[in-house]
Tab-separated table of C-alpha atoms and ligand atoms in Angstrom:
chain	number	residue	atom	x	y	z
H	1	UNK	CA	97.560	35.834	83.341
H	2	UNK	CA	101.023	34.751	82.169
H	3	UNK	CA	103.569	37.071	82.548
H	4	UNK	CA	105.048	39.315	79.512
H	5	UNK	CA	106.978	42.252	78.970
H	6	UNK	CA	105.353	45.441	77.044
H	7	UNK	CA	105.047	44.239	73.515
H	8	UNK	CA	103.895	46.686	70.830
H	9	UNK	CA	102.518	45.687	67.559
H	10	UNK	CA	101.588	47.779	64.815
H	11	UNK	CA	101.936	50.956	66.674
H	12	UNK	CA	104.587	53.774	67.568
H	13	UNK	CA	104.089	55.644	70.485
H	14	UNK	CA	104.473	59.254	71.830
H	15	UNK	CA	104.905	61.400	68.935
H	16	UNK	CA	103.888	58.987	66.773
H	17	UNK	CA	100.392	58.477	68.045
H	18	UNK	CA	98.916	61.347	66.196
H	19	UNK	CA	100.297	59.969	62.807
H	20	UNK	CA	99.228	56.448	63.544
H	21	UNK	CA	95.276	58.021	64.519
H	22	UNK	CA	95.509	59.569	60.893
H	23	UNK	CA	96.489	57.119	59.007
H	24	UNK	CA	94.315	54.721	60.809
H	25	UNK	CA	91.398	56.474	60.648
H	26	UNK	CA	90.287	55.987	57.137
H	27	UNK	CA	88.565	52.652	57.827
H	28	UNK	CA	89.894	48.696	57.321
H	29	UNK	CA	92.184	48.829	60.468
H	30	UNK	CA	91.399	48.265	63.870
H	31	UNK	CA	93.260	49.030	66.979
H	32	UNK	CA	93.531	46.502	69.588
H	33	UNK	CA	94.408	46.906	73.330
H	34	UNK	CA	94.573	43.467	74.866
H	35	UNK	CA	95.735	41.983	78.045
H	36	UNK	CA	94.785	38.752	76.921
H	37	UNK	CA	97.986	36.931	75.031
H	38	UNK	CA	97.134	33.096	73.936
H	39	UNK	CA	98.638	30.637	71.084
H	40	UNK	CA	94.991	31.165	69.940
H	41	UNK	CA	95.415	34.655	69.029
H	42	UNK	CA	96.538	34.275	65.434
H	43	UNK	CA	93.551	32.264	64.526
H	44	UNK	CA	91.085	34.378	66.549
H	45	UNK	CA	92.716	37.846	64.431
H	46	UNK	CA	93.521	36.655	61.262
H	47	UNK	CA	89.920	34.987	61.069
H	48	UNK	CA	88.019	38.347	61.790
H	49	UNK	CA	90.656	40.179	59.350
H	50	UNK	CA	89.843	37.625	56.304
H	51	UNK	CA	85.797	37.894	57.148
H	52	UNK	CA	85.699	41.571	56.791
H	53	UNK	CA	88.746	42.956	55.432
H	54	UNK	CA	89.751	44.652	58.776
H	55	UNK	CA	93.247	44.667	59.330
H	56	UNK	CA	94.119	44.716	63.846
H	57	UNK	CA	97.042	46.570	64.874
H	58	UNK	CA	97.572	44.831	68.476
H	59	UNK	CA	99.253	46.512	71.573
H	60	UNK	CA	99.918	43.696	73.751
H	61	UNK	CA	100.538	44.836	77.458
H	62	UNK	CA	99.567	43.535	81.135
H	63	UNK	CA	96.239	44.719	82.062
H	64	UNK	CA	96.954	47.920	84.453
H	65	UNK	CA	99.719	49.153	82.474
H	66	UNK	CA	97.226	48.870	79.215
H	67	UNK	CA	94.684	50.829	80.893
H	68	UNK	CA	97.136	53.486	82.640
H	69	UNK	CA	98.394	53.926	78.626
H	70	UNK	CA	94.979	54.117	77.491
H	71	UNK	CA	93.863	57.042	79.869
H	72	UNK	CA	97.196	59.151	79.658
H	73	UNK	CA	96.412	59.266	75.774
H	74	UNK	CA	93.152	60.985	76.320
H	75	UNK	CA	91.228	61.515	73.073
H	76	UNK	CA	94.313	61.323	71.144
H	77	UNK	CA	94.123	57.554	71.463
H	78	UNK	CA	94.329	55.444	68.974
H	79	UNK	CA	92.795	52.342	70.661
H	80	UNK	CA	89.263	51.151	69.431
H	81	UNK	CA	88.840	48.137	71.023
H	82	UNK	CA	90.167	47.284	74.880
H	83	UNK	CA	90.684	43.700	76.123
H	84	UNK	CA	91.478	42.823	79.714
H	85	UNK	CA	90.688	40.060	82.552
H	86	UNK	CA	88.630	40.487	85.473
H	87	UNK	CA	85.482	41.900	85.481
H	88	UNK	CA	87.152	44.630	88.339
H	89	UNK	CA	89.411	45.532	85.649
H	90	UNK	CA	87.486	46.626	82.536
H	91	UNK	CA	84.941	48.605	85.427
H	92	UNK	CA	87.704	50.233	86.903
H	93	UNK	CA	88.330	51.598	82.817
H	94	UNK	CA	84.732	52.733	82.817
H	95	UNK	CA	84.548	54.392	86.104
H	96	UNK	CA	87.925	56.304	84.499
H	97	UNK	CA	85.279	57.482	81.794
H	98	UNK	CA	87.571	55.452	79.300
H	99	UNK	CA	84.843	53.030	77.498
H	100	UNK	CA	81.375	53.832	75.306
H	101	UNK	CA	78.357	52.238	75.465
H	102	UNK	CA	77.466	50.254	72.660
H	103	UNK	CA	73.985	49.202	71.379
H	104	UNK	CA	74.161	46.168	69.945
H	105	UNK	CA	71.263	43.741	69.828
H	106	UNK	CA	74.092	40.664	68.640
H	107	UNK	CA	75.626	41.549	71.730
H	108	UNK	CA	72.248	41.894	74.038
H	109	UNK	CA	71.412	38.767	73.272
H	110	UNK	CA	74.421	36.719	73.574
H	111	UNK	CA	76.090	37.743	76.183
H	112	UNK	CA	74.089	36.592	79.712
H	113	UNK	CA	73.041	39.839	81.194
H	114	UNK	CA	75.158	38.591	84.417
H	115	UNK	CA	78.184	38.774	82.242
H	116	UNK	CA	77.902	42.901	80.499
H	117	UNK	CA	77.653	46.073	82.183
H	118	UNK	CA	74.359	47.078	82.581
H	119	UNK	CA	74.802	50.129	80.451
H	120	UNK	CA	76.550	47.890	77.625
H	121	UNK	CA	80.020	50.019	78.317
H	122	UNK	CA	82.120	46.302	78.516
H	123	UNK	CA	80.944	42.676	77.369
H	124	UNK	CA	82.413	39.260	78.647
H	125	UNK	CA	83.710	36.702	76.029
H	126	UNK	CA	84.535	34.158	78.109
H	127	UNK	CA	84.323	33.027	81.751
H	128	UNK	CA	86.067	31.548	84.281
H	129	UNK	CA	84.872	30.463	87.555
H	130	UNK	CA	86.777	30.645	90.944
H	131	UNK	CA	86.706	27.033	92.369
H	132	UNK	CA	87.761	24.790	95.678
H	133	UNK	CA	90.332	21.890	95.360
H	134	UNK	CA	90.982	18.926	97.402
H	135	UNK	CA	93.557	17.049	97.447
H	136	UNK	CA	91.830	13.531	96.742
H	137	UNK	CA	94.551	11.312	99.097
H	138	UNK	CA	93.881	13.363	101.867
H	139	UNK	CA	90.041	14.922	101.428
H	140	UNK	CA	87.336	12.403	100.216
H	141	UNK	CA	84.753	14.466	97.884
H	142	UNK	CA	81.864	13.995	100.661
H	143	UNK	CA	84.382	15.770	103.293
H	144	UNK	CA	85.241	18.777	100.966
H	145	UNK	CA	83.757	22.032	101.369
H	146	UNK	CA	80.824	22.536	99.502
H	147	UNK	CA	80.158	26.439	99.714
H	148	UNK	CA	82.891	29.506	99.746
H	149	UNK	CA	81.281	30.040	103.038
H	150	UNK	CA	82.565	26.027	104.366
H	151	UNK	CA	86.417	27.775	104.206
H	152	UNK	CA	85.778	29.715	107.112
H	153	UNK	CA	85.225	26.019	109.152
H	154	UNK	CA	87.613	25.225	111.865
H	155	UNK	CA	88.681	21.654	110.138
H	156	UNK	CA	90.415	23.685	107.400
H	157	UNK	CA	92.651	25.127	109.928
H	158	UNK	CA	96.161	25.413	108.718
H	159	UNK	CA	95.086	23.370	105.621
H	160	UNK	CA	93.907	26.260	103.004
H	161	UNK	CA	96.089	27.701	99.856
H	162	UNK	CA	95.065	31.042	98.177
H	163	UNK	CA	97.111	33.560	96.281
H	164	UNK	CA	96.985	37.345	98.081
H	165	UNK	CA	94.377	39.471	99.031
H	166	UNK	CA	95.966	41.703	96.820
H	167	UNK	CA	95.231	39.806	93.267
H	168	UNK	CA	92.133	41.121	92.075
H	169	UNK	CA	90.444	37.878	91.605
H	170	UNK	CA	90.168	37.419	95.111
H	171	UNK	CA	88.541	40.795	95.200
H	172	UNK	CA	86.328	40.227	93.054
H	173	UNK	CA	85.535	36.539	95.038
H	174	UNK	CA	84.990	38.670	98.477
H	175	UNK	CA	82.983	41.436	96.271
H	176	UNK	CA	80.526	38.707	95.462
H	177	UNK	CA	80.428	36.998	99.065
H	178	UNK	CA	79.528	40.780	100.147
H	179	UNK	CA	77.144	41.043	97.941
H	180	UNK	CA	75.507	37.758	98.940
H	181	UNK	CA	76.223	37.331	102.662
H	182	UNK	CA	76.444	40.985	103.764
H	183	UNK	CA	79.469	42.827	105.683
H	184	UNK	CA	79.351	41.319	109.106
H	185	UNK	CA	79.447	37.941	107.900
H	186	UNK	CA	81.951	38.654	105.083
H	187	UNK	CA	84.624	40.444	107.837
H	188	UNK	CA	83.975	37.286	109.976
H	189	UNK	CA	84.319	34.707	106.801
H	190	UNK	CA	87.573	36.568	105.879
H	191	UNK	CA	89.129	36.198	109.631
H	192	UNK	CA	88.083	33.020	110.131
H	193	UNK	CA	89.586	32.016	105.803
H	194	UNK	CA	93.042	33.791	107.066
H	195	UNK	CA	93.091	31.824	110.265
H	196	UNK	CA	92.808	28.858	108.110
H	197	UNK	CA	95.780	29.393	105.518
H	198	UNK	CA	98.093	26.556	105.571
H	199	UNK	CA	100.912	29.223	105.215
H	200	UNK	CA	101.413	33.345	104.079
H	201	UNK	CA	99.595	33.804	100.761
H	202	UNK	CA	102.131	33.748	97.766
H	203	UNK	CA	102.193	32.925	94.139
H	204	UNK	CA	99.766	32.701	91.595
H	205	UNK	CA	96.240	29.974	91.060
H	206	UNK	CA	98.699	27.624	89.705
H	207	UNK	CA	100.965	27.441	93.107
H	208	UNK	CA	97.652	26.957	95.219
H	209	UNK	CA	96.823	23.777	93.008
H	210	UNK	CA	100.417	22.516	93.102
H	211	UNK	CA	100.754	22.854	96.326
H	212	UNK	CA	97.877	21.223	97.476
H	213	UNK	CA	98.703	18.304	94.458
H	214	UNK	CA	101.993	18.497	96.957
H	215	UNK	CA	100.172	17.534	100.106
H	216	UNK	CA	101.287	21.262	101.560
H	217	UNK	CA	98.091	21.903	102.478
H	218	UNK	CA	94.406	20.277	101.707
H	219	UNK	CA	92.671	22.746	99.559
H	220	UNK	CA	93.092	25.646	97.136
H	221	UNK	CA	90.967	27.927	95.620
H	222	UNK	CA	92.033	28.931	92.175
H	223	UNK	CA	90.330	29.956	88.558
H	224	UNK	CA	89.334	26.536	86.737
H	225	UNK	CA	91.127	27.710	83.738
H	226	UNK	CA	94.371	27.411	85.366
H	227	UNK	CA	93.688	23.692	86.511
H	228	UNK	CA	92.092	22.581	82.545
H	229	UNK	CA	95.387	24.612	81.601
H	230	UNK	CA	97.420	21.362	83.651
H	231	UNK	CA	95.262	18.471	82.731
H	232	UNK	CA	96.181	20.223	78.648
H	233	UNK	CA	99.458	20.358	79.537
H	234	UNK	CA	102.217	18.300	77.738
H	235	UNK	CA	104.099	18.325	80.484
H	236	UNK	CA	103.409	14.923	82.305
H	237	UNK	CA	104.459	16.266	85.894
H	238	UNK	CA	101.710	18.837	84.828
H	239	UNK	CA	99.134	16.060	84.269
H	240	UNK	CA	100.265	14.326	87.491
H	241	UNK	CA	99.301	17.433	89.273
H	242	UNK	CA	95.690	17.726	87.919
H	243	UNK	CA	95.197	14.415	88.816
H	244	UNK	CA	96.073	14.194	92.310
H	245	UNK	CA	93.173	17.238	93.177
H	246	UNK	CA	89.459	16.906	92.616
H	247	UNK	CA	87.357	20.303	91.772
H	248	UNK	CA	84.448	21.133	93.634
H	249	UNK	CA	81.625	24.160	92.045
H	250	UNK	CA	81.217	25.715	95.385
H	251	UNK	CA	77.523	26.816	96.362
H	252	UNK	CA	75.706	24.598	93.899
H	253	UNK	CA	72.970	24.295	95.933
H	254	UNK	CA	72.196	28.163	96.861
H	255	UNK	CA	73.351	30.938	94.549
H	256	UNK	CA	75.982	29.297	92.720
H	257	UNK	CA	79.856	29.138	91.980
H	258	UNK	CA	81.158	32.509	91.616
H	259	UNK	CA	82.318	33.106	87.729
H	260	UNK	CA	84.101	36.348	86.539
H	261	UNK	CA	84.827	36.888	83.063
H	262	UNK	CA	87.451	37.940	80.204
H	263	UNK	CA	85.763	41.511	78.735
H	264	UNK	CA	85.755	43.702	76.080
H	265	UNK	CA	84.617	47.513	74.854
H	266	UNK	CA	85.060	49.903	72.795
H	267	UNK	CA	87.499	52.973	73.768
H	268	UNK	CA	85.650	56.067	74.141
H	269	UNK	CA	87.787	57.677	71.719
H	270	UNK	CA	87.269	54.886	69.230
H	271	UNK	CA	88.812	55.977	65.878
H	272	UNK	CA	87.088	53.194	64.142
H	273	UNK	CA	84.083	52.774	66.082
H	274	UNK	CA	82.368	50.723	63.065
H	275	UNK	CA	85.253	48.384	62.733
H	276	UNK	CA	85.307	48.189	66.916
H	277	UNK	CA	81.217	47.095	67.433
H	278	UNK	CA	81.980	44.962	64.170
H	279	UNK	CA	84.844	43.029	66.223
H	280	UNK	CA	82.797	42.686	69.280
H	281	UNK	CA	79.987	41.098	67.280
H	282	UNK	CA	82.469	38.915	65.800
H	283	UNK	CA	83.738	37.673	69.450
H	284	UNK	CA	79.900	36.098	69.959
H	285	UNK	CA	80.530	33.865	67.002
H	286	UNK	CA	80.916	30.314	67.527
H	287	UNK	CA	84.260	30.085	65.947
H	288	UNK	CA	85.680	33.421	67.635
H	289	UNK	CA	84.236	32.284	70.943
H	290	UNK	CA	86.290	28.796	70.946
H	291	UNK	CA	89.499	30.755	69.825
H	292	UNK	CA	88.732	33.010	72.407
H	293	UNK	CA	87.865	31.013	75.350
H	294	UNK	CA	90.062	28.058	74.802
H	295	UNK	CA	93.502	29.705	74.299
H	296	UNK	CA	93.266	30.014	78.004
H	297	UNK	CA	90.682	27.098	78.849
H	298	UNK	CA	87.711	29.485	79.804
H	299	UNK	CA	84.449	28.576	79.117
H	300	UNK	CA	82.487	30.445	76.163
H	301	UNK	CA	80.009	32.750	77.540
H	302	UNK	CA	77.443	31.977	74.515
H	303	UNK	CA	75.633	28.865	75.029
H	304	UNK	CA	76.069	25.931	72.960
H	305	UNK	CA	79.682	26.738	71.757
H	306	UNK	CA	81.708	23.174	71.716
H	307	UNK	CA	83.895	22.676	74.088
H	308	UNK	CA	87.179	20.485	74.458
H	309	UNK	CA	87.607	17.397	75.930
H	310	UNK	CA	89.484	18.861	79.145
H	311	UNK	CA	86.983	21.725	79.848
H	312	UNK	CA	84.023	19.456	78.863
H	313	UNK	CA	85.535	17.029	81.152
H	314	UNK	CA	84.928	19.889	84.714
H	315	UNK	CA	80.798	19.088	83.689
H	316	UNK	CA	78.223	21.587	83.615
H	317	UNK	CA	77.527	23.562	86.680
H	318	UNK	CA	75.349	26.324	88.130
H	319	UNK	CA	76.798	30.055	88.109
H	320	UNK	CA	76.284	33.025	90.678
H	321	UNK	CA	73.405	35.493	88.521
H	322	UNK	CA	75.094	38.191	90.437
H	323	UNK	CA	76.226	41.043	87.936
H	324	UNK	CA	80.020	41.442	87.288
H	325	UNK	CA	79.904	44.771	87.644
H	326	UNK	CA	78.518	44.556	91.336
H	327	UNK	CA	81.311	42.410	92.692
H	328	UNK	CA	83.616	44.594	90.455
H	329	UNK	CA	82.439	47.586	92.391
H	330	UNK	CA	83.134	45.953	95.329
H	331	UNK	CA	86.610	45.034	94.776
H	332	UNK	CA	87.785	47.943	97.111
H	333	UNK	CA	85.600	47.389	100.061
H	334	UNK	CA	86.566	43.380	99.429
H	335	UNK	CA	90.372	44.446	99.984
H	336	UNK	CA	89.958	46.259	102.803
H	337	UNK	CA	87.931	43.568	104.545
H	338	UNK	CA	90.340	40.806	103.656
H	339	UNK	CA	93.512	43.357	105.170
H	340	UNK	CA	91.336	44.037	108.188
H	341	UNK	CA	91.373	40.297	108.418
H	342	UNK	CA	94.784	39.720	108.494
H	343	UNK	CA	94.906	38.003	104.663
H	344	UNK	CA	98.238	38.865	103.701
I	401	LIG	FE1	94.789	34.409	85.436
């Protein structure tokens, strides 16, 4: 996520609210919660506004505080459609009883089932998969780990970069190694991965991959969008970076590389639920999905959606079937593991 102070679009707050829902309400405007903020966004919403006459009114906020506004407006909300990253975010809005279900068969069908809640409360748009780098002076492609599970390995000692235990993308990483490998083995895989860190967890994806482009440590783990995001860059000292690491798709050849997604659902207050499911469906469409995905360098979650040169470039590779919404739901027994563990 890149970081961004509260921006409000289209709509007043507090007392205001009420009036807004009103006015609102009568159909051709659609009201937009999004965490997601991308040079793509312009395209993506003025596209859907000149296909169907639907006007969006975006709040643009970081993903907690967006949720935390959504909930303290109850069902005098005026939001229709949330958008946040991480699957553990979007669940955490449905366990808050914040989101509807939504039967849509455009939707059932495009979005894998590994990438929607089961009860159709939040869809994913676009994906992003949580990936090993090597530094490729240092690490030959044969040496580097293969599996999440190879981090744990003694040769990695003092040689490993991840962001905190507390960023929910690691949660939802250790939510699906629980899932697959069970709790014994995930308390001992965390203990031995915290043994391993080159030094205390700190910055974002980005730092993990610099740093190990640095020679500061041998490998990073870090979302793939953030590394397509350098080898897009203008910057050439961003270019340089991409290509001193290679990428590995860990656990290709068991359950595959865990992938977590960017979602969105329809408030459970929806004023304009219409205009909401309408905008969803609209997100599956080729054209929406490459707005979508590649203003950060995801991947499209429906199949067949061209992709550019850089993301094309990572090759295809095979993803974890495990549902978001289990390693979501596992984010807070993932934390606790990793702190028992020592992973700052
Ligand atoms: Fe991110």
């Amino acid at each position: 996520m890149k970081r961004r102070a509260l921006v409000t679009t289209g709509l007043a707050f507090g007392a205001g609210v009420f009036i807004a829902r009103r006015s609102y309400a009568q159909g051709g405007t659609l009201n937009l919660y999004s965490a997601r903020h991308y040079n793509t966004d312009e395209a993506l919403y003025g596209n859907f506004a000149d296909l169907t006459g639907i006007k969006i009114n975006r709040v643009d906020a970081e993903p907690d505080p967006l949720v935390q506004r959504l909930k303290a407006e109850g069902d005098k909300s005026p939001c229709d459609v949330l958008i946040t990253t991480d699957a553990g975010r979007i669940e955490r809005a449905r366990e808050m009883g914040l989101l509807q279900s939504v039967n849509s068969a455009v939707l059932a069908k495009a979005v894998p089932a590994h990438l929607r809640d089961p009860d159709n409360s939040w869809f994913g748009f676009s994906k992003r998969a949580r990936v090993i780098f090597y530094n490729k002076e240092k690490v030959t492609a044969a040496d580097a780990p293969k599996t999440y599970e190879d981090l744990a390995d003694a040769k990695w000692k003092g040689k490993i970069l991840i962001r905190p235990s507390g960023h929910i993308y690691n949660q939802s990483l250790v939510g699906s190694i629980l899932a697959a490998d069970g709790l014994e083995k995930t308390e001992a895989w965390a203990k031995a991965v915290a043994g391993n860190l080159a030094r205390p967890p700190r910055g974002g994806d980005t730092d993990q991959i610099k740093g190990v482009a640095a020679g500061q440590a041998e490998i990073a783990v870090a979302n793939t969008y953030y590394y397509v995001n350098l080898l897009r860059s203008k910057k050439p000292e961003d270019r340089e970076v991409a290509a001193k690491v290679g990428v590995v798709f860990p656990n290709q050849a068991n359950r595959g590389t865990h992938v977590n997604i960017s979602g969105g659902a329809v408030a459970k207050h929806a004023p304009n639920k219409e205009a909401a499911v309408k905008f969803l469906e609209y997100l599956v469409s080729p054209q929406a999905q490459r707005y979508f995905a590649e203003g950060n360098s995801e991947f499209p979650v429906v199949a067949g959606v061209e992709l550019s040169p850089e993301l094309k470039s990572l090759g295809t590779f095979k993803e974890d079937q495990l549902n978001a919404r289990v390693f979501a739901q596992n984010n807070a027994e993932a934390l606790k593991i990793m702190d028992r563990a020592g992973w700052k």
